[in-house]
Amino acid sequence: MTTALLELRQISVSFDGFMALRDLNLSLQPGELRAVIGPNGAGKTTFLDVITGKLRPTAGDVLFKGRSLLNKPEHRIARLGIGRKFQSPRVFENLTVEENLALAVSHPKRPWPLLSAGLSAVERDRIAHLMGIVSLQQRAHQVAGSLSHGQKQWLEIAMLVGQSPDLLLVDEPVAGLTDEETDLTADLLKSLVGDHTVLVIDHDMEFIRRLESQVSVLHQGHVLCEGSMDQIQSDPRVIEVYLGRNEEAA
Amino acid sequence: MLKAFQQRRWPLVIVWVLIIAAIVAAPAVVSGFGLNLLGRFLSLSIVALGIDLIWGFTGLLSLGQGIFFALGGYAAAMYLQLNSSSDEPNGIPEFFGLYGVDQLPGFWQPFHSPWFTLIAIWLIPALLAALLGNLVFRNRIKGVYFSILTQAALLVFFNFFNGQQKLINGTNGLKTDVTELFGQQVGSALMQRGFFWLTAVMVILAWLAVRWVVRGRFGEVLIAIRDDEPRLRFAGYNPTLFKTIVFAMAGGLAGIGGALYTVQSGIVSPQYMTVPFSIDMVIWVAVGGRGTLIGAILGALVINLARSQISTFWPEGWLFILGGLFILVVTALPEGVVGWWQAGGPRNLLTRLGVARRIGTYPRLEMDGKEEVQS
Ligand SMILES: Nc1ncnc2c1ncn2[C@@H]1O[C@H](COP(=O)(O)OP(=O)(O)OP(=O)(O)O)[C@@H](O)[C@H]1O
Ligand SMILES: [Mg+2]
């Protein structure tokens, strides 16, 4: 067994006494694709906040490539190779599509290199390639603020991929996308697996099924169970949790 | 897009041709007094460029630029005073005698050197800005809290300088017009003309420097900070560093502007660190157009020229005009006059008045405040 790329050990997060996460354990192997589902308020976004340094856990440790991420600022964690897409799309509204991607692709991300040189030919190609993948070539010079919701979702996914992180944390990538776009997104994420490790959070069961990945079910800040989609859906505990939310679990 | 850009570039070219023509022609057509005023207002344009960099592009509204402006002015004035006091008792500036000080305070010593002074004029304000800025930015203090802190710092500096008679002549400030430089009196017509040219050149250099910073990827990072700073961190950027750099640069520009203003107005005093003056600086940029460099320059220049003209025949009216102008900009022209112009404002206005035909596209959508920056 290879060592885990990411390991969350006994993570707890308390908001003024309310336990958003309790003793959460989760580990990802390099090259793995993992889906995380769970009812609203289960703590899915919160545990991404912990991994990416936005939130300090009350207890527990997060290891990435064997090193603890605790006490590291967000940008350092990002530079170690962890990229994140936010639940509601967050792109830089006053920058064009191309500029948004340029920020993601640029390397290194320190002031002087950015000031002294433009994009390299390789970086330009990457940007063009990414725009092609998410069908935004025509909008290259349009400010991101003028894009539709779905286009913003895709732009942010493209930015995430452009950052070429080892670990991609993707929070509800298909919310507000059409069925066709949802399928394309699933294919895009699957194509990254192997070279990258991908963790996807979503409510859309069709989408999760399409990913053909291991699924972890989060409930009240705790991992309820893990397994394939079929195993999960026949697990009585999961049915219990989703009781009354049948349209999502079905 | 390139074509559209070239078509809309001509107003900018014309503005620059006019500015340069005005600068070249000014000494010949304007009286000594008028030239002096113009030189002073051009110095203020340099300060405005710095404010545009931190506010227009990066979203940092500083209400304390007067600190850096005054520090640049004091640095210049201290050198000039020392340079002209060899005949005074103890060989130190005359005002010290009033307070019974017979030895030069230690921090004055390095200002004997013209080279030290030339560097101190921008480096001391820039370092102070970097220090203050880093402290604030590192603690993730943003938005209105940042503005309040800068204003608080301004008050601290104002009170300190105001109270230190024995160190820097307190509320009276330091005069420069009767000091000497290159064997000439600083207030003389010849020297003043020289300072005018120097200021004009510095405005252009400052414009080039800020333009260099805000174009390209560094400028994109600044706009991203303005848009969504927390998001930028997750992309691997450290906004604290970028903000510290631009705040230091704006501080340095304010210092240069302050030094040039001081030698052309003949005095530096704690009055440069009053709250209204620093707010004025922000208004110049707001009216001219945030995020458009030419807007900052013109805003500072035109508003101050208007003030000097209007004040001569209607002294109490100016504040009403300035207040009205600010309200107009906030409510009707949030992008400032130049921003409004670049967004096709004049044409839209004519269309609304039924004079011009409606055009199909809205070019602003594609450009957003960066037109003069992109090429
Ligand atoms: N900053 C905060 N302060 C207090 N409570 C919070 C905070 N952030 C999240 N919570 C609470 O923690 C719980 C978990 O929230 P989280 O956003 O992680 O849920 P989620 O699984 O992502 O839900 P959703 O599916 O709606 O996105 C929720 O009950 C939420 O109200
Ligand atoms: Mg969530």
XYZ file of C-alpha atoms and ligand atoms in Angstrom:
657
model
C 0.000 0.000 0.000
C 1.353 3.395 -1.004
C 1.372 6.223 1.488
C -1.621 8.514 1.395
C -1.388 11.832 -0.453
C -3.805 13.437 1.949
C -4.719 12.304 5.381
C -7.166 13.888 7.795
C -6.716 12.582 11.304
C -9.384 13.001 13.941
C -10.360 16.444 12.692
C -12.838 18.363 14.805
C -14.141 21.838 14.157
C -16.306 23.657 16.631
C -18.178 26.871 15.879
C -18.968 28.253 19.316
C -19.737 24.806 20.603
C -21.477 23.559 17.479
C -19.427 20.655 16.113
C -19.343 21.110 12.340
C -16.785 18.285 12.117
C -16.196 15.613 14.734
C -13.300 13.136 14.673
C -13.253 13.101 10.915
C -10.849 10.628 9.340
C -10.293 10.505 5.628
C -7.401 9.570 3.431
C -6.757 9.836 -0.285
C -4.283 7.770 -2.270
C -2.258 9.432 -5.033
C -4.125 9.379 -8.336
C -7.432 8.592 -6.708
C -10.821 10.061 -7.573
C -13.089 10.356 -4.560
C -16.613 11.619 -4.275
C -18.015 13.010 -1.052
C -21.727 13.304 -0.528
C -23.822 14.269 2.434
C -26.912 16.236 3.325
C -26.828 20.027 3.591
C -24.847 21.153 6.587
C -22.972 17.839 6.872
C -19.662 19.691 6.980
C -18.437 19.089 3.449
C -17.368 22.644 2.729
C -15.990 22.962 6.239
C -13.550 20.136 5.777
C -12.281 21.709 2.550
C -11.793 24.888 4.564
C -9.651 22.921 6.983
C -7.519 21.332 4.269
C -6.913 24.603 2.410
C -5.998 26.567 5.524
C -9.060 28.795 5.625
C -10.080 27.318 8.938
C -8.025 25.947 11.818
C -9.424 22.729 13.226
C -10.144 22.625 16.939
C -8.404 19.266 17.097
C -6.700 16.826 14.756
C -4.119 17.034 12.039
C -4.029 17.289 8.250
C -1.136 15.639 6.444
C -0.319 16.300 2.801
C 2.527 14.262 1.312
C 3.361 13.357 4.880
C 3.665 16.961 6.096
C 1.276 18.741 8.394
C -0.668 21.595 6.825
C -1.712 23.116 10.115
C -0.476 26.668 10.685
C 0.409 27.127 7.033
C -1.177 30.157 5.314
C -3.545 29.515 2.413
C -1.174 30.533 -0.351
C 1.563 28.210 0.925
C -0.836 25.290 0.988
C -1.886 26.172 -2.553
C 1.742 26.239 -3.658
C 2.323 22.815 -2.143
C -0.105 21.547 -4.758
C -3.642 21.845 -3.445
C -6.190 23.633 -5.611
C -9.751 24.403 -4.762
C -12.952 25.275 -6.559
C -15.528 27.029 -4.430
C -19.122 26.040 -3.989
C -20.509 29.173 -5.570
C -18.199 30.097 -8.413
C -15.576 32.625 -7.452
C -13.772 34.125 -10.399
C -12.192 37.557 -10.688
C -15.056 39.500 -12.153
C -13.109 42.480 -13.445
C -10.524 40.389 -15.240
C -11.130 38.814 -18.616
C -11.452 35.068 -19.028
C -7.944 34.978 -20.413
C -6.525 37.017 -17.527
C -8.264 34.831 -14.967
C -6.602 31.814 -16.503
C -3.272 33.632 -16.761
C -3.310 34.144 -13.002
C -3.948 30.459 -12.460
C -1.325 29.269 -14.924
C 1.434 31.748 -14.026
C 4.390 30.318 -12.289
C 6.044 31.375 -10.033
C 3.453 33.532 -8.327
C 5.802 36.043 -6.730
C 5.786 39.789 -7.481
C 9.071 40.202 -9.296
C 8.683 37.446 -11.892
C 5.185 38.725 -12.636
C 6.456 42.254 -13.065
C 9.519 41.536 -15.124
C 8.171 39.089 -17.673
C 5.006 38.325 -19.571
C 3.466 34.933 -20.092
C 5.726 32.343 -21.626
C 4.750 30.632 -24.866
C 4.064 27.435 -22.935
C 1.743 29.270 -20.563
C -0.060 30.904 -23.482
C -0.633 27.535 -25.063
C -1.955 26.159 -21.824
C -4.416 29.035 -21.515
C -5.638 28.518 -25.069
C -5.931 24.803 -24.421
C -7.907 25.339 -21.207
C -10.256 27.792 -22.893
C -10.830 25.164 -25.546
C -11.710 22.516 -22.980
C -14.340 24.664 -21.308
C -15.510 26.271 -24.579
C -14.700 29.826 -23.593
C -12.399 30.768 -26.514
C -14.989 33.149 -27.889
C -15.150 34.909 -24.559
C -11.403 35.200 -24.002
C -11.481 38.989 -23.825
C -14.746 39.357 -21.991
C -14.677 40.195 -18.294
C -15.603 37.228 -16.149
C -18.311 39.245 -14.418
C -20.329 39.201 -17.620
C -20.360 35.396 -17.920
C -23.368 33.235 -17.140
C -23.399 31.156 -13.968
C -22.497 27.979 -15.823
C -19.662 29.685 -17.666
C -18.282 30.978 -14.381
C -18.415 27.442 -12.980
C -16.427 26.219 -15.930
C -14.001 29.073 -15.866
C -13.253 28.312 -12.233
C -12.780 24.638 -13.029
C -10.406 25.615 -15.834
C -8.530 27.885 -13.424
C -8.263 25.034 -10.964
C -6.878 22.713 -13.609
C -4.584 25.478 -14.892
C -3.035 25.768 -11.466
C -1.997 22.102 -12.045
C -2.239 21.071 -8.428
C -1.548 17.517 -7.292
C -4.795 17.528 -5.371
C -7.978 19.113 -6.710
C -10.754 19.847 -4.259
C -13.936 20.476 -6.185
C -16.968 21.744 -4.285
C -20.246 21.230 -6.176
C -18.895 21.767 -9.692
C -22.126 21.019 -11.520
C -24.578 23.129 -9.542
C -26.426 25.188 -12.114
C -25.007 23.371 -15.139
C -27.056 21.775 -17.894
C -27.102 17.972 -18.189
C -24.750 18.115 -21.122
C -22.334 20.370 -19.263
C -22.579 18.078 -16.253
C -21.498 15.119 -18.359
C -18.630 17.067 -19.843
C -17.507 18.112 -16.387
C -17.554 14.513 -15.202
C -15.444 13.511 -18.198
C -13.021 16.359 -17.585
C -12.550 15.399 -13.952
C -12.116 11.739 -14.828
C -9.503 12.602 -17.429
C -7.401 14.235 -14.716
C -7.333 11.179 -12.513
C -4.084 9.304 -12.442
C -1.850 12.335 -12.833
C -3.892 14.173 -10.247
C -5.828 13.271 -7.179
C -9.368 14.602 -7.250
C -11.940 15.006 -4.505
C -15.414 15.977 -5.651
C -18.275 17.107 -3.460
C -21.741 17.097 -4.918
C -25.414 16.456 -4.341
C -26.126 15.323 -7.899
C -26.257 11.531 -7.677
C -26.281 11.018 -11.452
C -23.107 13.034 -11.669
C -21.482 11.110 -8.809
C -22.458 7.828 -10.380
C -20.863 8.895 -13.618
C -17.568 9.492 -11.849
C -17.396 5.750 -11.084
C -15.396 6.440 -7.965
C -15.291 5.535 -4.314
C -17.843 7.522 -2.363
C -17.590 8.791 1.209
C -20.769 9.790 2.954
C -20.497 12.618 5.414
C -23.098 13.111 8.078
C -23.046 15.549 10.980
C -19.331 16.144 10.600
C -18.442 12.485 10.529
C -17.728 9.928 7.805
C -20.721 7.625 7.911
C -19.455 5.055 5.434
C -17.320 4.586 2.336
C -17.708 2.355 -0.676
C -18.892 2.170 -4.258
C -22.045 3.979 -5.257
C -24.047 0.724 -5.206
C -22.793 -0.252 -1.779
C -23.546 3.197 -0.465
C -27.059 3.262 -1.773
C -27.954 -0.034 -0.177
C -26.406 0.842 3.160
C -29.188 1.186 5.742
C -27.394 3.981 7.590
C -27.221 6.070 4.449
C -30.876 5.443 3.670
C -31.649 6.495 7.213
C -29.718 9.738 6.825
C -31.307 10.539 3.510
C -34.774 9.518 4.660
C -37.200 12.071 3.433
C -34.676 13.182 0.847
C -35.378 10.241 -1.404
C -35.181 12.166 -4.613
C -31.505 12.817 -3.883
C -30.593 9.351 -2.673
C -32.478 7.502 -5.360
C -10.604 44.075 -30.362
C -7.291 45.629 -31.298
C -9.042 47.767 -33.856
C -11.650 48.900 -31.407
C -8.868 49.745 -29.036
C -6.963 51.798 -31.577
C -10.081 53.679 -32.484
C -10.660 54.597 -28.890
C -7.084 55.440 -28.226
C -7.090 58.824 -29.897
C -8.583 60.745 -26.963
C -5.713 59.529 -24.829
C -3.140 60.539 -27.406
C -4.742 63.961 -27.715
C -4.778 64.423 -23.967
C -1.095 63.604 -23.745
C -0.206 65.873 -26.655
C -2.143 68.662 -24.952
C -0.473 68.031 -21.615
C 3.003 68.027 -23.087
C 2.262 71.064 -25.263
C 0.914 72.889 -22.212
C 3.989 71.996 -20.187
C 6.376 73.115 -22.919
C 4.480 76.300 -23.622
C 3.660 77.187 -20.041
C 6.867 78.995 -19.074
C 6.495 81.251 -22.116
C 2.821 82.127 -21.810
C 2.096 81.916 -18.095
C 3.238 84.426 -15.499
C 5.779 83.365 -12.890
C 2.975 83.001 -10.382
C 0.856 80.937 -12.743
C 3.781 78.695 -13.582
C 4.430 78.170 -9.903
C 0.824 77.151 -9.339
C 0.936 74.768 -12.274
C 4.129 73.203 -10.948
C 2.570 72.716 -7.538
C -0.504 71.082 -8.970
C 1.607 68.820 -11.143
C 3.361 67.674 -7.952
C -0.047 66.779 -6.590
C -0.668 64.710 -9.726
C 2.216 62.496 -8.682
C 0.533 61.870 -5.338
C -2.722 61.138 -7.152
C -1.017 58.544 -9.347
C 0.040 56.688 -6.202
C -3.494 56.821 -4.818
C -4.841 55.501 -8.085
C -2.400 52.607 -7.878
C -3.519 51.551 -4.397
C -7.172 52.546 -4.580
C -8.189 52.452 -8.220
C -6.429 49.222 -8.985
C -5.938 47.441 -5.670
C -8.934 48.717 -3.734
C -6.998 50.151 -0.779
C -8.538 53.467 0.219
C -5.864 55.311 2.174
C -6.880 58.500 3.940
C -3.361 59.033 5.229
C -1.305 59.857 2.144
C -0.596 63.251 3.696
C 1.888 61.535 6.014
C 4.093 60.452 3.157
C 3.574 63.691 1.289
C 4.717 65.693 4.297
C 7.690 63.435 5.014
C 8.985 63.985 1.486
C 8.507 67.706 1.968
C 10.286 67.737 5.317
C 13.226 65.781 3.897
C 13.696 68.341 1.136
C 13.220 71.294 3.476
C 15.682 69.981 6.048
C 18.402 69.694 3.442
C 17.705 73.176 2.101
C 17.700 74.673 5.591
C 21.005 73.046 6.460
C 22.462 74.059 3.121
C 21.672 77.700 3.887
C 22.507 78.017 7.558
C 26.282 78.231 7.624
C 26.058 81.941 8.500
C 23.550 81.373 11.293
C 24.574 81.136 14.958
C 25.996 77.664 15.667
C 25.700 76.978 11.925
C 22.248 75.483 12.381
C 18.896 76.674 11.026
C 17.734 79.928 12.537
C 14.513 78.684 14.118
C 16.438 76.505 16.582
C 17.601 79.743 18.242
C 13.996 80.616 19.115
C 13.751 77.568 21.325
C 17.268 77.791 22.748
C 18.491 74.765 20.851
C 22.177 75.153 20.050
C 22.966 71.715 18.757
C 21.553 70.059 15.701
C 19.306 67.101 16.595
C 20.916 63.852 15.472
C 18.334 62.920 12.884
C 19.088 66.149 10.988
C 22.717 65.164 10.448
C 22.351 62.945 7.365
C 20.374 65.698 5.643
C 23.622 67.606 5.147
C 24.121 65.282 2.218
C 22.235 66.078 -0.993
C 22.463 62.440 -2.082
C 21.053 61.146 1.139
C 18.248 63.668 0.832
C 17.422 62.736 -2.743
C 17.003 59.141 -1.651
C 15.307 59.936 1.656
C 12.585 61.936 -0.106
C 11.045 58.767 -1.503
C 12.665 55.997 0.500
C 11.630 57.130 3.987
C 7.944 57.471 3.040
C 8.104 54.204 1.105
C 9.670 52.314 4.016
C 7.215 53.777 6.490
C 4.343 52.835 4.201
C 5.742 49.342 3.801
C 6.017 48.970 7.571
C 2.568 50.354 8.386
C 1.011 48.565 5.439
C 2.539 45.211 6.202
C 1.397 45.393 9.805
C -2.153 46.118 8.739
C -2.283 43.766 5.754
C -0.688 40.880 7.621
C -3.469 41.050 10.142
C -5.958 41.012 7.300
C -7.415 44.364 8.164
C -9.347 45.479 5.132
C -11.819 47.895 3.699
C -13.128 50.644 5.895
C -10.981 49.516 8.835
C -7.901 50.091 6.748
C -9.140 53.568 5.831
C -9.806 54.430 9.459
C -6.377 53.217 10.522
C -4.655 55.318 7.884
C -6.577 58.351 9.058
C -5.651 57.592 12.661
C -1.998 57.357 11.653
C -2.344 60.704 9.912
C -3.632 62.298 13.102
C -0.785 60.819 15.115
C 1.800 62.220 12.704
C 0.065 65.572 12.518
C 0.040 65.950 16.276
C 3.614 64.802 16.622
C 5.004 67.214 14.049
C 2.774 69.998 15.319
C 4.117 69.678 18.828
C 7.840 69.310 18.159
C 9.110 72.897 18.047
C 12.598 71.945 19.148
C 12.984 69.247 16.545
C 11.300 70.537 13.388
C 9.816 73.936 14.280
C 6.416 72.491 15.138
C 3.374 74.194 13.768
C 5.409 76.843 11.932
C 6.969 74.308 9.624
C 10.139 74.766 7.639
C 10.468 77.480 5.042
C 12.303 76.783 1.833
C 11.793 79.876 -0.330
C 14.546 81.883 1.339
C 16.987 78.970 1.411
C 19.677 78.512 -1.184
C 20.467 75.811 -3.677
C 23.304 75.944 -6.239
C 23.997 79.457 -4.963
C 20.507 80.624 -5.973
C 17.581 81.469 -3.775
C 15.056 78.635 -4.000
C 12.162 81.101 -4.317
C 13.760 82.919 -7.248
C 12.083 82.889 -10.663
C 14.978 80.962 -12.175
C 14.883 78.191 -9.587
C 11.119 78.012 -9.710
C 11.238 77.518 -13.457
C 13.742 74.711 -12.943
C 11.486 73.057 -10.388
C 8.577 73.335 -12.780
C 10.491 71.413 -15.437
C 11.660 68.879 -12.908
C 8.086 68.346 -11.750
C 6.820 67.937 -15.294
C 9.457 65.306 -15.977
C 8.672 63.549 -12.708
C 4.965 63.373 -13.536
C 5.785 61.588 -16.756
C 8.252 59.253 -15.058
C 5.752 58.498 -12.306
C 3.089 57.812 -14.919
C 5.422 55.422 -16.745
C 6.351 53.668 -13.511
C 2.761 53.151 -12.366
C 1.737 52.118 -15.858
C 4.493 49.524 -15.872
C 3.223 48.125 -12.589
C -0.481 48.001 -13.442
C -0.173 46.519 -16.884
C 0.538 42.855 -17.356
C 0.235 40.123 -14.821
C 1.230 42.139 -11.763
C -1.620 44.522 -12.519
C -3.972 41.590 -12.957
C -3.052 40.404 -9.485
C -3.856 43.877 -8.128
C -7.286 43.829 -9.742
C -7.835 40.304 -8.441
C -7.038 41.579 -4.942
C -9.669 44.282 -5.405
C -12.198 41.743 -6.699
C -11.740 38.846 -4.282
C -8.637 38.844 -2.150
C -9.364 35.645 -0.163
C -9.930 33.724 -3.383
C -6.537 34.814 -4.674
C -4.792 33.168 -1.735
C -6.155 29.773 -2.765
C -4.622 30.304 -6.192
C -1.187 30.474 -4.550
C -0.699 34.243 -4.338
C 0.199 36.133 -1.204
C -1.869 39.331 -1.334
C -0.100 40.784 1.715
C 3.120 41.012 -0.252
C 1.542 42.645 -3.288
C -0.393 45.123 -1.179
C 2.695 46.044 0.803
C 4.617 46.685 -2.414
C 2.018 48.960 -3.978
C 1.353 50.800 -0.725
C 5.091 51.454 -0.390
C 5.203 52.644 -3.977
C 2.289 55.005 -3.409
C 4.066 56.266 -0.288
C 7.240 56.899 -2.285
C 5.292 58.765 -4.965
C 3.587 60.878 -2.304
C 7.024 61.673 -0.867
C 8.329 62.838 -4.252
C 5.174 64.883 -4.814
C 5.513 66.386 -1.346
C 9.130 67.404 -1.879
C 8.355 69.048 -5.221
C 5.301 70.756 -3.766
C 7.313 72.042 -0.829
C 10.063 73.663 -2.874
C 7.439 75.339 -5.067
C 5.147 76.530 -2.316
C 8.058 77.717 -0.179
C 7.171 75.896 3.022
C 6.383 72.540 4.547
C 4.319 72.398 7.698
C 2.058 70.020 9.606
C -0.769 71.555 7.571
C 0.175 69.009 4.906
C -0.972 66.330 7.321
C -4.443 67.633 8.007
C -7.380 65.294 7.481
C -9.173 67.389 4.808
C -6.090 67.596 2.601
C -5.668 63.819 2.499
C -9.370 63.439 1.724
C -8.975 65.985 -1.071
C -6.327 63.761 -2.622
C -8.787 60.905 -2.762
C -11.426 63.140 -4.323
C -9.074 64.174 -7.137
C -8.723 60.531 -8.097
C -12.420 59.753 -7.669
C -13.414 62.658 -9.881
C -10.726 62.040 -12.478
C -11.437 58.344 -12.655
C -10.219 55.461 -10.545
C -8.241 52.900 -12.441
C -7.408 55.321 -15.242
C -3.996 56.849 -14.721
C -4.678 59.864 -16.875
C -7.789 60.451 -14.788
C -5.720 60.713 -11.621
C -3.326 63.202 -13.203
C -6.059 65.344 -14.707
C -8.206 65.121 -11.587
C -5.466 66.560 -9.399
C -4.538 69.181 -11.960
C -7.971 70.395 -13.008
C -9.559 70.424 -9.571
C -6.711 72.390 -8.083
C -6.604 74.837 -10.982
C -10.343 75.334 -10.591
C -9.916 75.853 -6.879
C -7.235 78.493 -7.349
C -9.346 80.316 -9.957
C -12.655 80.155 -8.137
C -11.166 81.014 -4.764
C -9.963 84.356 -6.066
C -13.462 85.688 -6.664
C -15.614 83.410 -4.476
C -13.485 82.127 -1.607
C -16.258 80.590 0.463
C -17.800 78.852 -2.537
C -15.083 76.335 -3.242
C -16.010 73.811 -0.579
C -19.570 73.703 -1.873
C -18.356 73.130 -5.391
C -15.953 70.393 -4.325
C -18.620 68.716 -2.206
C -21.114 68.942 -5.043
C -18.594 67.533 -7.471
C -17.900 64.617 -5.188
C -21.587 63.839 -4.765
C -22.072 64.056 -8.519
C -19.254 61.601 -9.112
C -20.384 59.148 -6.449
C -23.955 59.104 -7.655
C -23.760 59.675 -11.402
C -20.192 58.984 -12.512
C -18.835 56.255 -10.235
C -15.953 55.674 -12.613
C -14.962 59.327 -12.660
C -14.917 61.677 -15.605
C -12.242 59.839 -17.575
C -13.812 56.467 -16.801
C -17.154 57.809 -17.964
C -15.583 59.116 -21.143
C -13.892 55.801 -21.862
C -17.134 53.920 -21.299
C -18.648 55.875 -24.129
C -20.376 58.277 -21.751
C -20.491 61.313 -24.035
C -22.044 59.274 -26.803
C -24.562 57.696 -24.453
C -25.500 61.128 -23.203
C -25.973 62.412 -26.750
C -28.011 59.322 -27.563
C -30.212 59.937 -24.594
C -30.651 63.519 -25.644
C -31.603 62.273 -29.092
C -28.617 63.856 -30.829
C -26.662 60.719 -31.745
C -27.666 57.304 -32.966
C -27.644 54.374 -30.569
C -24.707 52.007 -31.002
C -25.091 48.295 -30.574
C -22.295 47.303 -28.251
C -21.133 48.482 -24.937
C -17.342 48.497 -25.239
C -16.823 48.965 -21.537
C -17.814 45.369 -20.954
C -14.678 44.200 -22.620
C -12.227 46.625 -21.170
C -13.140 47.603 -17.639
C -10.887 50.350 -16.515
C -7.791 49.012 -18.130
C -7.946 50.482 -21.581
C -5.036 52.767 -21.222
C -3.112 50.021 -19.556
C -3.539 47.351 -22.155
C -1.760 47.610 -25.437
N -18.357 30.169 10.044
C -19.315 29.402 10.585
N -19.838 29.700 11.800
C -20.794 28.933 12.345
N -21.299 27.828 11.782
C -20.833 27.473 10.579
C -19.811 28.234 9.921
N -19.542 27.639 8.736
C -20.346 26.569 8.662
N -21.108 26.450 9.767
C -22.061 25.377 10.035
O -21.383 24.153 9.938
C -22.191 23.189 9.328
C -21.488 22.578 8.159
O -21.434 23.540 7.125
P -20.840 23.223 5.686
O -20.867 24.473 4.910
O -19.542 22.531 5.822
O -21.934 22.214 5.119
P -21.970 21.522 3.700
O -21.886 20.061 3.943
O -20.960 22.101 2.786
O -23.429 21.897 3.244
P -24.002 22.271 1.793
O -24.360 21.005 1.137
O -25.196 23.103 2.091
O -22.946 23.021 1.060
C -23.502 23.865 8.976
O -24.452 23.550 9.951
C -23.167 25.329 9.006
O -24.284 26.076 9.422
Mg -20.990 23.206 1.080
